[in-house]
Short mmCIF file of C-alpha atoms and ligand atoms in Angstrom, two decimals:
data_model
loop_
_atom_site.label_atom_id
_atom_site.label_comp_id
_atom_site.label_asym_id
_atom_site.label_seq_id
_atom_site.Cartn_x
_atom_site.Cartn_y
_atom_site.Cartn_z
CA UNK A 1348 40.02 -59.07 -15.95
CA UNK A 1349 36.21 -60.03 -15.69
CA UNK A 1350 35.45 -56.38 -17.39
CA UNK A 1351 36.97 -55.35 -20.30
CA UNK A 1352 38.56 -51.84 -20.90
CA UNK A 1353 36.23 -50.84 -23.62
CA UNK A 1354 32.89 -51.62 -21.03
CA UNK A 1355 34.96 -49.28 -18.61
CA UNK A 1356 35.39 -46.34 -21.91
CA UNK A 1357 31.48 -47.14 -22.22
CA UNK A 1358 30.74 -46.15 -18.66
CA UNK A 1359 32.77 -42.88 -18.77
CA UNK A 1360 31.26 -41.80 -22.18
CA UNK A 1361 27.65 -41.75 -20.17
CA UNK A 1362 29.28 -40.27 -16.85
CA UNK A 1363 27.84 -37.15 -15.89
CA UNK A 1364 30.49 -35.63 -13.94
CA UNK A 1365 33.50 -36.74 -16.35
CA UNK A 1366 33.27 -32.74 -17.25
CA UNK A 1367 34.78 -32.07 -13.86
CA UNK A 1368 38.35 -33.92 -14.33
CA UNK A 1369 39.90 -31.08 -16.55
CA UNK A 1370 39.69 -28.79 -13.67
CA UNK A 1371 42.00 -30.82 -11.92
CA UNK A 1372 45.74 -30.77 -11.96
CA UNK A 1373 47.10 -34.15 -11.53
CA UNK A 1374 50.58 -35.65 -12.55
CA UNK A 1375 51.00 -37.78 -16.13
CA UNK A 1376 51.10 -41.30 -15.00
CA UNK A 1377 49.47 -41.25 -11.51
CA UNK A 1378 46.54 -43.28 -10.68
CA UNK A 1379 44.92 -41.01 -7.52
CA UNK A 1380 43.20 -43.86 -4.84
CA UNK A 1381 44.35 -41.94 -2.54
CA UNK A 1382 41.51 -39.20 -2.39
CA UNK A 1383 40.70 -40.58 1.08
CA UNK A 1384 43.80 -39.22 2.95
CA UNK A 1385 44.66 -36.21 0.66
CA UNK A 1386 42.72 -34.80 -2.35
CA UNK A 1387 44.09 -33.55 -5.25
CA UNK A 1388 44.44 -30.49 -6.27
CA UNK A 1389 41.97 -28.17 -7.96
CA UNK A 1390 43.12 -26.81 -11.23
CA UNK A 1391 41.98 -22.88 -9.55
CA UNK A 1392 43.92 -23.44 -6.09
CA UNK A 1393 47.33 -22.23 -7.79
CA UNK A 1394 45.66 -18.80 -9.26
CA UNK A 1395 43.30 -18.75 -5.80
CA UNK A 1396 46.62 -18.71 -3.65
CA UNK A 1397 48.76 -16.75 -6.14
CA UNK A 1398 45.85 -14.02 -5.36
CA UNK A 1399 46.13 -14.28 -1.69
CA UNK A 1400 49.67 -13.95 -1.66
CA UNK A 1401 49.60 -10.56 -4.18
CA UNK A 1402 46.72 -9.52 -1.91
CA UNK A 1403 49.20 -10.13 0.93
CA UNK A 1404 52.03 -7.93 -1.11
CA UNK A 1405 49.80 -4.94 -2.02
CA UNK A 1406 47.37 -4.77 0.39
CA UNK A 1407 48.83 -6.02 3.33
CA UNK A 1408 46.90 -5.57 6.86
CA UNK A 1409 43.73 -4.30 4.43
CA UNK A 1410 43.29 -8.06 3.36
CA UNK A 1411 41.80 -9.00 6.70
CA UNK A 1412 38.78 -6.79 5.78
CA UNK A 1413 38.71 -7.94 2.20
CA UNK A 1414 38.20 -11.70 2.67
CA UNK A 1415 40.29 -13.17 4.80
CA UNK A 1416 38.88 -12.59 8.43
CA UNK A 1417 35.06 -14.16 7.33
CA UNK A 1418 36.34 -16.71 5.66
CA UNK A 1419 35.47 -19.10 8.19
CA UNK A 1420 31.81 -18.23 7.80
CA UNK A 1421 31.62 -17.75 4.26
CA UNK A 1422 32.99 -20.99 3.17
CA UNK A 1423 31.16 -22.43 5.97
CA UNK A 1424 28.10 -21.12 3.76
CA UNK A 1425 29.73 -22.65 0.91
CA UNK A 1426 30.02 -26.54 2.11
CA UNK A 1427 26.37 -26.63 3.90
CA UNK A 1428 24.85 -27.50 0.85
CA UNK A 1429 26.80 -30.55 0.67
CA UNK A 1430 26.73 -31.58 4.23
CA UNK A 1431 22.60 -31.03 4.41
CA UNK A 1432 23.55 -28.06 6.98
CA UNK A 1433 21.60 -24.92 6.58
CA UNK A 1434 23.33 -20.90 6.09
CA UNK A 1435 24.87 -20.56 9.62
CA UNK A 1436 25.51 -23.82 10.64
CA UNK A 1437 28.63 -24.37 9.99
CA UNK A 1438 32.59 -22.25 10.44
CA UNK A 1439 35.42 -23.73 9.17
CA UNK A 1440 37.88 -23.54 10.87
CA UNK A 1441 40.86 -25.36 13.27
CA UNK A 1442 41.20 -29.37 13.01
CA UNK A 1443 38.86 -32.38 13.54
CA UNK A 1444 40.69 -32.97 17.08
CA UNK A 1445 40.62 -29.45 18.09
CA UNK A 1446 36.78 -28.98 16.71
CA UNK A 1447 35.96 -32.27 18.85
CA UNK A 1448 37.31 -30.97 21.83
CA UNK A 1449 35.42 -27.72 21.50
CA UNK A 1450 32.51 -29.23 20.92
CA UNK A 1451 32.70 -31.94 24.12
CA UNK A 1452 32.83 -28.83 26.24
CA UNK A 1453 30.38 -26.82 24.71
CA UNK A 1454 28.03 -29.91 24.83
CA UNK A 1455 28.61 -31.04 28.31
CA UNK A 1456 28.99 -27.54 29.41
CA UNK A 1457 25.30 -27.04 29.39
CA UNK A 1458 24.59 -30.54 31.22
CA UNK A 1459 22.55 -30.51 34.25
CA UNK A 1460 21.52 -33.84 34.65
CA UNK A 1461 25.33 -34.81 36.05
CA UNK A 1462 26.17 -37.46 32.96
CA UNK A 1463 30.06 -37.89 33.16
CA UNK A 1464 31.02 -40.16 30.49
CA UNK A 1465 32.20 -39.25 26.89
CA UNK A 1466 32.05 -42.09 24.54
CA UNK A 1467 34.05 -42.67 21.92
CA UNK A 1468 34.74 -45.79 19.09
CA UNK A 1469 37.56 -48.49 19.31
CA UNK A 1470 38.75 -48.80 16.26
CA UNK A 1471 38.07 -45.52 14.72
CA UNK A 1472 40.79 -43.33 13.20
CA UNK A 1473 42.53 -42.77 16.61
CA UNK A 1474 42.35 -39.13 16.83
CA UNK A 1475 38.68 -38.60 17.75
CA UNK A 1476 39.28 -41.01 21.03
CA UNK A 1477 42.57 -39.59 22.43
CA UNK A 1478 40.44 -35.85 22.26
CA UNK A 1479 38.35 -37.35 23.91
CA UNK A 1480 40.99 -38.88 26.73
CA UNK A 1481 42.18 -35.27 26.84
CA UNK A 1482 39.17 -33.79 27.59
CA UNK A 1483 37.97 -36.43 30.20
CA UNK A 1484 41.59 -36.03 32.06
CA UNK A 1485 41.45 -32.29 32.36
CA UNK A 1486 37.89 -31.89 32.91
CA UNK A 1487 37.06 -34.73 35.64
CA UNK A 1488 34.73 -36.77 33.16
CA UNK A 1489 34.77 -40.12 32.45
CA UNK A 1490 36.10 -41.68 28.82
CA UNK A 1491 35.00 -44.78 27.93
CA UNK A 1492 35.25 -46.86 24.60
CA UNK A 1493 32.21 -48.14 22.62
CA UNK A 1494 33.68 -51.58 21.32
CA UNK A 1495 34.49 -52.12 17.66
CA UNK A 1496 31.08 -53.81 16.53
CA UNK A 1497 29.57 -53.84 19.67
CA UNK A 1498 25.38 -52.23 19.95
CA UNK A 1499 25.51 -48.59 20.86
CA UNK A 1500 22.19 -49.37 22.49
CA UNK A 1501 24.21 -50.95 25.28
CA UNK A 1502 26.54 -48.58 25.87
CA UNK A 1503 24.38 -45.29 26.07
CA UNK A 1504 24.01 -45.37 30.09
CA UNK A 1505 24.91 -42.03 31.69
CA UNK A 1506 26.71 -41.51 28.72
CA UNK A 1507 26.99 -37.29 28.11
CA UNK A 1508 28.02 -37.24 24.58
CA UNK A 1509 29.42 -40.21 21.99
CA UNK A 1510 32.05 -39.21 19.00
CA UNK A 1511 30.85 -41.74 15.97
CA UNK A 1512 32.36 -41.13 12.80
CA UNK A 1513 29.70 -41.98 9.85
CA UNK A 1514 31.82 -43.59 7.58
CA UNK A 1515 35.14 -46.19 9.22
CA UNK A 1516 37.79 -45.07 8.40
CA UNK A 1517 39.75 -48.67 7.73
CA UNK A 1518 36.47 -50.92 6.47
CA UNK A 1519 34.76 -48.08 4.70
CA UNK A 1520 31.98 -48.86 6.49
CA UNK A 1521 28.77 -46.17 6.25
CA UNK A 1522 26.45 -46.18 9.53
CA UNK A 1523 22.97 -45.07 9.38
CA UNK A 1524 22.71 -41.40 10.98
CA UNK A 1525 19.06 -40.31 10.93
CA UNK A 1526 18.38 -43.94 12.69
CA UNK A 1527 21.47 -43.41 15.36
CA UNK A 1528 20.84 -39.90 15.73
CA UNK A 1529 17.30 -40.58 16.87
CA UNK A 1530 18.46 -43.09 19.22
CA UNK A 1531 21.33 -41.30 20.98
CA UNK A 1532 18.92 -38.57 21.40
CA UNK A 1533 16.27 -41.07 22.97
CA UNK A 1534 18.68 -41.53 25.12
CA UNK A 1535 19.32 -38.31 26.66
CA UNK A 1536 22.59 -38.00 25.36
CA UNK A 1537 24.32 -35.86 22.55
CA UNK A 1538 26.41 -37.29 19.48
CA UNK A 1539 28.80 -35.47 17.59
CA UNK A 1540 29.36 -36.89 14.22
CA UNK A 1541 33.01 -37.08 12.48
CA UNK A 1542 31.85 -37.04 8.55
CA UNK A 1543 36.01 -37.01 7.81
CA UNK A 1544 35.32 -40.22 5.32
CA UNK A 1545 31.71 -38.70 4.07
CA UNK A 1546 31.98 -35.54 3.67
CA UNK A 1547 32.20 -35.26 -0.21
CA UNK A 1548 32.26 -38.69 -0.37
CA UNK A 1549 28.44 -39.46 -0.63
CA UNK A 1550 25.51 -37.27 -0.13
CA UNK A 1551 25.28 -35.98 3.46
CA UNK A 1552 22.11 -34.96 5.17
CA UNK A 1553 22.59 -33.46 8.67
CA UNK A 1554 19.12 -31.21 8.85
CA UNK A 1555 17.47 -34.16 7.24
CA UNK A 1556 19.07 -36.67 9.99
CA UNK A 1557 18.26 -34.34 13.01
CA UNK A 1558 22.33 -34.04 13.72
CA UNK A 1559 22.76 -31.41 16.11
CA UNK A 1560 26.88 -31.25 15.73
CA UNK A 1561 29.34 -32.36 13.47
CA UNK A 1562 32.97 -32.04 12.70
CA UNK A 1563 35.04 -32.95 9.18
CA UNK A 1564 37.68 -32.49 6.93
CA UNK A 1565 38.34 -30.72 4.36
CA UNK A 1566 41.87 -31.89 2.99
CA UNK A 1567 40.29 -35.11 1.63
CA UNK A 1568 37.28 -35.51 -0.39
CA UNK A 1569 36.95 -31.74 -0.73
CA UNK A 1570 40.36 -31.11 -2.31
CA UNK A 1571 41.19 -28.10 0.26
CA UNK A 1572 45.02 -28.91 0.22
CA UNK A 1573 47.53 -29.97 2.93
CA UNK A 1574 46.29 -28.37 6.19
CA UNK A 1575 43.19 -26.93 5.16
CA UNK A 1576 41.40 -26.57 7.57
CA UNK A 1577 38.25 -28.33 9.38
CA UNK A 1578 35.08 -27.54 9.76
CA UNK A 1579 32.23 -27.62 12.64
CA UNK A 1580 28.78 -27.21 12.45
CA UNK A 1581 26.12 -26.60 14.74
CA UNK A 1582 22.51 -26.78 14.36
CA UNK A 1583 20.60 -23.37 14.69
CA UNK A 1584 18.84 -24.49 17.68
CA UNK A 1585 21.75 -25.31 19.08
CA UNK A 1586 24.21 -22.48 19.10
CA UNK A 1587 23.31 -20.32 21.99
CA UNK A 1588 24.05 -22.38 24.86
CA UNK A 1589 27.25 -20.91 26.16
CA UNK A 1590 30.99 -21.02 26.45
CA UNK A 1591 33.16 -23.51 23.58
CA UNK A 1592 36.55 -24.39 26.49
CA UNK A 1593 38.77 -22.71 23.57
CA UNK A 1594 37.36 -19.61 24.36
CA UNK A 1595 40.01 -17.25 21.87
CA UNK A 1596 39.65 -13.70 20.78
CA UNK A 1597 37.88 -14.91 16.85
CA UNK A 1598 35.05 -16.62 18.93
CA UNK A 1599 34.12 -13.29 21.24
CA UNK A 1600 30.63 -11.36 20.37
CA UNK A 1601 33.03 -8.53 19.62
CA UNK A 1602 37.19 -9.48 18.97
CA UNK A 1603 38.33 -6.33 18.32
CA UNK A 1604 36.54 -4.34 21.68
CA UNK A 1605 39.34 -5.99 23.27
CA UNK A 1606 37.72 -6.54 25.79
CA UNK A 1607 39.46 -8.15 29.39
CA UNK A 1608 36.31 -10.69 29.72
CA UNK A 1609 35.48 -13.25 27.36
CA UNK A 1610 31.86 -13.21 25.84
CA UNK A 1611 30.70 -15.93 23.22
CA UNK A 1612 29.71 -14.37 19.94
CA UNK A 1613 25.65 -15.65 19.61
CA UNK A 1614 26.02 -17.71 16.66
CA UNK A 1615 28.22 -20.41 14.64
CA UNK A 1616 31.19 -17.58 15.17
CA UNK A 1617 31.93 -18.95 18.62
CA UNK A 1618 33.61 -21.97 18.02
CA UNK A 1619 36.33 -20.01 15.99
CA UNK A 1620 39.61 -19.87 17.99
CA UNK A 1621 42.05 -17.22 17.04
CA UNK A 1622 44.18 -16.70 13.47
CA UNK A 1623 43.63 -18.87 10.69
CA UNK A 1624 45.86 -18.99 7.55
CA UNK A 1625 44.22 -16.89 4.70
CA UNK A 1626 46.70 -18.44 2.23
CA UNK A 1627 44.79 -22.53 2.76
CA UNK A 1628 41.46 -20.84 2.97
CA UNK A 1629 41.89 -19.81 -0.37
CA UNK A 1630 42.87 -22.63 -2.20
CA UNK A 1631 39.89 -24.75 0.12
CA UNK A 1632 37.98 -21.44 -1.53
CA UNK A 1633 38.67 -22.48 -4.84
CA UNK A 1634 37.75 -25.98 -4.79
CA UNK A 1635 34.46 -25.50 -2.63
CA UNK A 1636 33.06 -22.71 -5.28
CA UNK A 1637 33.75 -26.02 -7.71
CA UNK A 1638 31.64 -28.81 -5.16
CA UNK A 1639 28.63 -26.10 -5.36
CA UNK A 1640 27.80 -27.66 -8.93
CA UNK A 1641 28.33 -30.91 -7.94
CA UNK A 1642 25.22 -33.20 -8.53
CA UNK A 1643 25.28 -35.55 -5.38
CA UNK A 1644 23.33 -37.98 -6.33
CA UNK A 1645 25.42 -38.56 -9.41
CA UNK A 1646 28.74 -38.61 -6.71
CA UNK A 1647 26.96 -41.20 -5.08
CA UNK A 1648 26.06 -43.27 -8.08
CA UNK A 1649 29.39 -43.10 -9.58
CA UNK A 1650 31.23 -43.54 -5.88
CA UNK A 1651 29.48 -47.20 -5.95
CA UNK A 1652 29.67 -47.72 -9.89
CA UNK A 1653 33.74 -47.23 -9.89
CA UNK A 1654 34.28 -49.05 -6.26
CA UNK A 1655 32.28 -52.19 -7.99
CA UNK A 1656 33.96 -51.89 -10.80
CA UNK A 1657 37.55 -52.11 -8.73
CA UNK A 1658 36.16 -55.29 -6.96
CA UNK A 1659 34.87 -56.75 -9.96
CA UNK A 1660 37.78 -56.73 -12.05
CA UNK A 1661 40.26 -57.97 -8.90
CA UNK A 1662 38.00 -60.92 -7.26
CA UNK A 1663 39.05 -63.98 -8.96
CA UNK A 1664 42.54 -62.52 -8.40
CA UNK A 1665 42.45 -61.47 -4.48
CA UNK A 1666 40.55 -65.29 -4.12
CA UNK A 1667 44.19 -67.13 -5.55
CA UNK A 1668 46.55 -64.48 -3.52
CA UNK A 1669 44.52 -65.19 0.03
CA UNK A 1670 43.90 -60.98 -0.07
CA UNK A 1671 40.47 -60.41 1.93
CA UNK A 1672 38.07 -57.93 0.43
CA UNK A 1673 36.66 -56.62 3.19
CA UNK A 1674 34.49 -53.76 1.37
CA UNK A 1675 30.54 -53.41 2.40
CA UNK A 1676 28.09 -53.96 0.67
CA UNK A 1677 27.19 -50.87 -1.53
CA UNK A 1678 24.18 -49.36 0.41
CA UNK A 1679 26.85 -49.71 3.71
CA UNK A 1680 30.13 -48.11 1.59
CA UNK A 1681 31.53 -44.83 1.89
CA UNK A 1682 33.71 -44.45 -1.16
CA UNK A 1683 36.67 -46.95 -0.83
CA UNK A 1684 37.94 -50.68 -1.27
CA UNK A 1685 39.42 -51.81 1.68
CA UNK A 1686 41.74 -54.98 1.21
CA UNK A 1687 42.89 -57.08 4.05
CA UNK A 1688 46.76 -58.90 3.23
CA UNK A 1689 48.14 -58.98 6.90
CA UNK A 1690 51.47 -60.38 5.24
CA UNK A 1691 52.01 -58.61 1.86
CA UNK A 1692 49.74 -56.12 2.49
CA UNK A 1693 52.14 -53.24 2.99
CA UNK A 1694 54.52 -54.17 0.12
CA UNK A 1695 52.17 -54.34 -2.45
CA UNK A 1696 50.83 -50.99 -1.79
CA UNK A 1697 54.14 -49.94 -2.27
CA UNK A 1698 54.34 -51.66 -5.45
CA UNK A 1699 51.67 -50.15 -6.76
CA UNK A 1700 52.74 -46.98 -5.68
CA UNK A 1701 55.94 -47.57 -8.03
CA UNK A 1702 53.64 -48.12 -10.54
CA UNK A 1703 51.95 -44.85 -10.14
CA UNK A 1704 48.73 -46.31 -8.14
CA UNK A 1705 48.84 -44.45 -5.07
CA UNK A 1706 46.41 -45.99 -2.70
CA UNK A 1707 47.61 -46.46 1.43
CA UNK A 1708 48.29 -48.57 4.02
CA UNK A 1709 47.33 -48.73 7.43
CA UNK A 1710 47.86 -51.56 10.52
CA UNK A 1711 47.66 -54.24 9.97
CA UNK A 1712 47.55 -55.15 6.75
CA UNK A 1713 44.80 -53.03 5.52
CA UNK A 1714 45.42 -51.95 1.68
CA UNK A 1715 43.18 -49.10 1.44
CA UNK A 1716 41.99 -47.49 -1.89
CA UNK A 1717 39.85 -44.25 -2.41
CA UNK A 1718 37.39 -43.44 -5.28
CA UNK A 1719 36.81 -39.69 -5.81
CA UNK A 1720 34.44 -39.48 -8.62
CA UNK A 1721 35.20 -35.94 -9.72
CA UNK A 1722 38.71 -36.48 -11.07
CA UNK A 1723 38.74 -40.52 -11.47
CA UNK A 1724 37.45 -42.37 -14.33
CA UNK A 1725 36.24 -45.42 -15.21
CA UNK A 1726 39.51 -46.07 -17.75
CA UNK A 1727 41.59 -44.99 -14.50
CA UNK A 1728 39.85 -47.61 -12.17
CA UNK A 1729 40.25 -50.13 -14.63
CA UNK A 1730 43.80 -49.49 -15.21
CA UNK A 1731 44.45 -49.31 -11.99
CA UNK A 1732 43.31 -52.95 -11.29
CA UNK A 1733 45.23 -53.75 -14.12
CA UNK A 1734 48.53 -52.77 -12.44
CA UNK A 1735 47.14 -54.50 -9.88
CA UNK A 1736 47.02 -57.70 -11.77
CA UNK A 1737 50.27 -57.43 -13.15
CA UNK A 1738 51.99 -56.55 -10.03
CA UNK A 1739 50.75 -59.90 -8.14
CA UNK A 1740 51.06 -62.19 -11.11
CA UNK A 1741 54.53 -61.10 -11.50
CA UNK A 1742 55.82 -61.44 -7.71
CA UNK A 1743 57.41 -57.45 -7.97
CA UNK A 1744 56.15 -56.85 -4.43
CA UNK A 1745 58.50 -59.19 -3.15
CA UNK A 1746 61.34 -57.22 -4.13
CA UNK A 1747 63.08 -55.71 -0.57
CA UNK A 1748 63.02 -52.24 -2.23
CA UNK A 1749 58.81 -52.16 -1.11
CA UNK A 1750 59.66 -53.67 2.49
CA UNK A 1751 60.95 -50.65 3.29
CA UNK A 1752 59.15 -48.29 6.03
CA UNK A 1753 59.16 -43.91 6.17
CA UNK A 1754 57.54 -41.87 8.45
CA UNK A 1755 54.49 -41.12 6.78
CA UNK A 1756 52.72 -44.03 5.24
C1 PLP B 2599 41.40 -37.73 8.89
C2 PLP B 2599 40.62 -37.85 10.14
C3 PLP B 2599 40.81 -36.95 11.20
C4 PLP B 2599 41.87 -35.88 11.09
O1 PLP B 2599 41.92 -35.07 12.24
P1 PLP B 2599 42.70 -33.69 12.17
O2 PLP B 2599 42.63 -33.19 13.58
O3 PLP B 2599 41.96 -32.81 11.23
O4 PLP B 2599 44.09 -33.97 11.74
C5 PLP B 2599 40.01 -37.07 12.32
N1 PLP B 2599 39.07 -38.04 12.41
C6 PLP B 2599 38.85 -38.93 11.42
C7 PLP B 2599 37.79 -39.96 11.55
C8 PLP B 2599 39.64 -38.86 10.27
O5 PLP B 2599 39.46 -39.75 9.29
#
């Protein structure tokens, strides 16, 4: 295996965050790389929700004013600190896509220079670029692509605003934002950052990198649950400049005037739409009150530590099976392995999976496997390559059972 298990027991006996698996609730047998697409669950989501729901039994309309109708702000005060976003800079609240289109309007709303074009990346998860279609179609501006590796430097002319997400979503690859933000801005033109693969993945600094807006998740590194919802954030400077295009009733200066005209509430409130779901926003509660004693530093040290540890026990195996690491280099990661096997690539994630390693899949051929340092350990990484091992030295993934495609994959 190139490590042995006890160096791996070694390395979790002098991990300072190994005090944070307990408080989650994973299954006996499962192997989590799949942190990436959905994050597990916090041990305090079930009592968080159970709450909501009694608070939903015995109190009834009275919950909106005990909780559930700031929520958006107040957990938005909850993940700044591990964004780099100030008190009232961010809301959660809708989805990336919807959170991206709200912003593209609010940002080229207040254009006066005539710039047309919306940028977005080939090759990012696809979501962020058909928002950005949308938008263009039913607002008369231009969409164009920026090229998968291609310089942004040559594709900034006339551009309005560019979608970039800081971490790739298939390589894993981390992009430099204080050094892109700078530029954009140089530019004359806006960028709104997608942190959907950073965001509790590594140590985020959006003051610190001059970001003006940003959009994320919080169903995957942050542990929120299925549907939790997204957040946006806004710089301070930047939140007065006038109407977000999904101008709903929770984003007015005062909802409940019902009032015939819409006005824009003055701050980070504005870019709320209408009802949210108090039931998610508790269990995203829950685990967000846990990420406010997370060292980051020590997230980021441990991220790289367990995805070198992955690679390091599986190279001399992916080199005889023809599988293509195509990880970055650690100061370019986010916090995942990405595998290339354009044949086998999508049966042997499904072997795994049978196996109890849960990583994913994605076209074509991309084996993708997260690291979440808060409930992984070192053991689990290492037995999770040793699955690995077995599974391609014994040929399982060839059995038709793991050719076999469902809806979600
Ligand atoms: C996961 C992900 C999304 C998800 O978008 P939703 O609208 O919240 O479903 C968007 N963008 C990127 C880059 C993602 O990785």
């Amino acid at each position: 295996m190139g490590v042995s298990l006890d160096h791996a027991r070694e390395l979790d006996r002098q991990d300072p965050l190994a005090g944070f698996k307990p408080h989650f609730a994973l299954p006996e047998g499962v192997l989590y790389l799949d942190g990436n697409s959905l994050g597990a669950q916090p041990v305090s989501a079930r009592e968080a929700v159970a709450g909501t729901l009694d608070q939903w039994r015995d109190e009834l309309i009275k919950g909106w004013n005990q909780g559930w109708f700031d929520a958006p702000e107040r957990l938005g005060n909850l993940l700044a600190p591990v964004i780099g976003a100030g008190q009232g800079e961010v809301v959660v609240t809708d989805n990336i896509t919807l959170n991206i289109f709200k912003l593209l309007g609010y940002i080229t709303g207040q254009r006066t220079d005539g710039r047309r074009v919306v940028l977005s990346e080939g090759g990012n998860f696809p979501t962020d670029g058909y928002i950005a279609q949308g938008f263009c179609r039913f607002g008369d501006f231009e969409h164009r692509f920026l090229p998968e590796g291609a310089e942004l430097a040559d594709h900034l002319d006339g551009v309005a605003v560019v979608v970039l997400s800081q971490v790739n979503y298939r390589t894993g690859r981390l992009r430099d934002m204080a050094a892109i933000t700078r530029q954009v801005h140089e530019r004359g033109a806006e960028v709104i950052w997608d942190l959907a693969h950073s965001a509790g993945a590594l140590p985020v600094d959006l003051n610190a990198c001059g970001a003006r807006y940003a959009v994320g998740c919080t169903y995957k590194y942050l542990n929120g649950g299925p549907g939790a919802p997204a957040f946006l954030y806004a710089h301070r400077d930047h939140q007065g400049g006038g109407w977000q295009p999904l101008s709903g009733w929770h984003g007015h200066a005062a909802p409940f005037a019902f009032e015939d005209d819409y006005a824009p509430a003055g701050d980070i409130t504005r870019f709320r739409t209408g009802t949210h779901s108090a039931l998610i926003y508790s269990a995203l509660e829950a685990s967000l009150t846990m990420w406010a004693d997370v060292d980051m530093a020590a997230l980021r040290e441990k991220s790289l530590a367990m995805t070198e540890l992955f690679r390091d026990c599986l190279a001399d195996l992916l080199l005889v099976h023809g599988i293509e690491d195509i990880t970055p280099a650690a100061g370019e990661r986010g916090s995942q392995v990405s595998l290339v096997d354009t044949e086998n690539g999508f049966a042997i994630v499904q072997a795994l999976i049978a196996r109890g390693v849960i990583g994913d899949y994605r076209e074509p051929g991309l084996m993708r496997f997260g690291f979440t340092p808060l409930y992984l350990s070192f053991e689990d990484v290492w037995q999770a390559a040793r699955h690995f091992r077995e599974m391609l030295e014994s040929g399982e993934y060839r059995e038709p059972r793991f050719h076999v495609r469902s809806a979600v994959t």
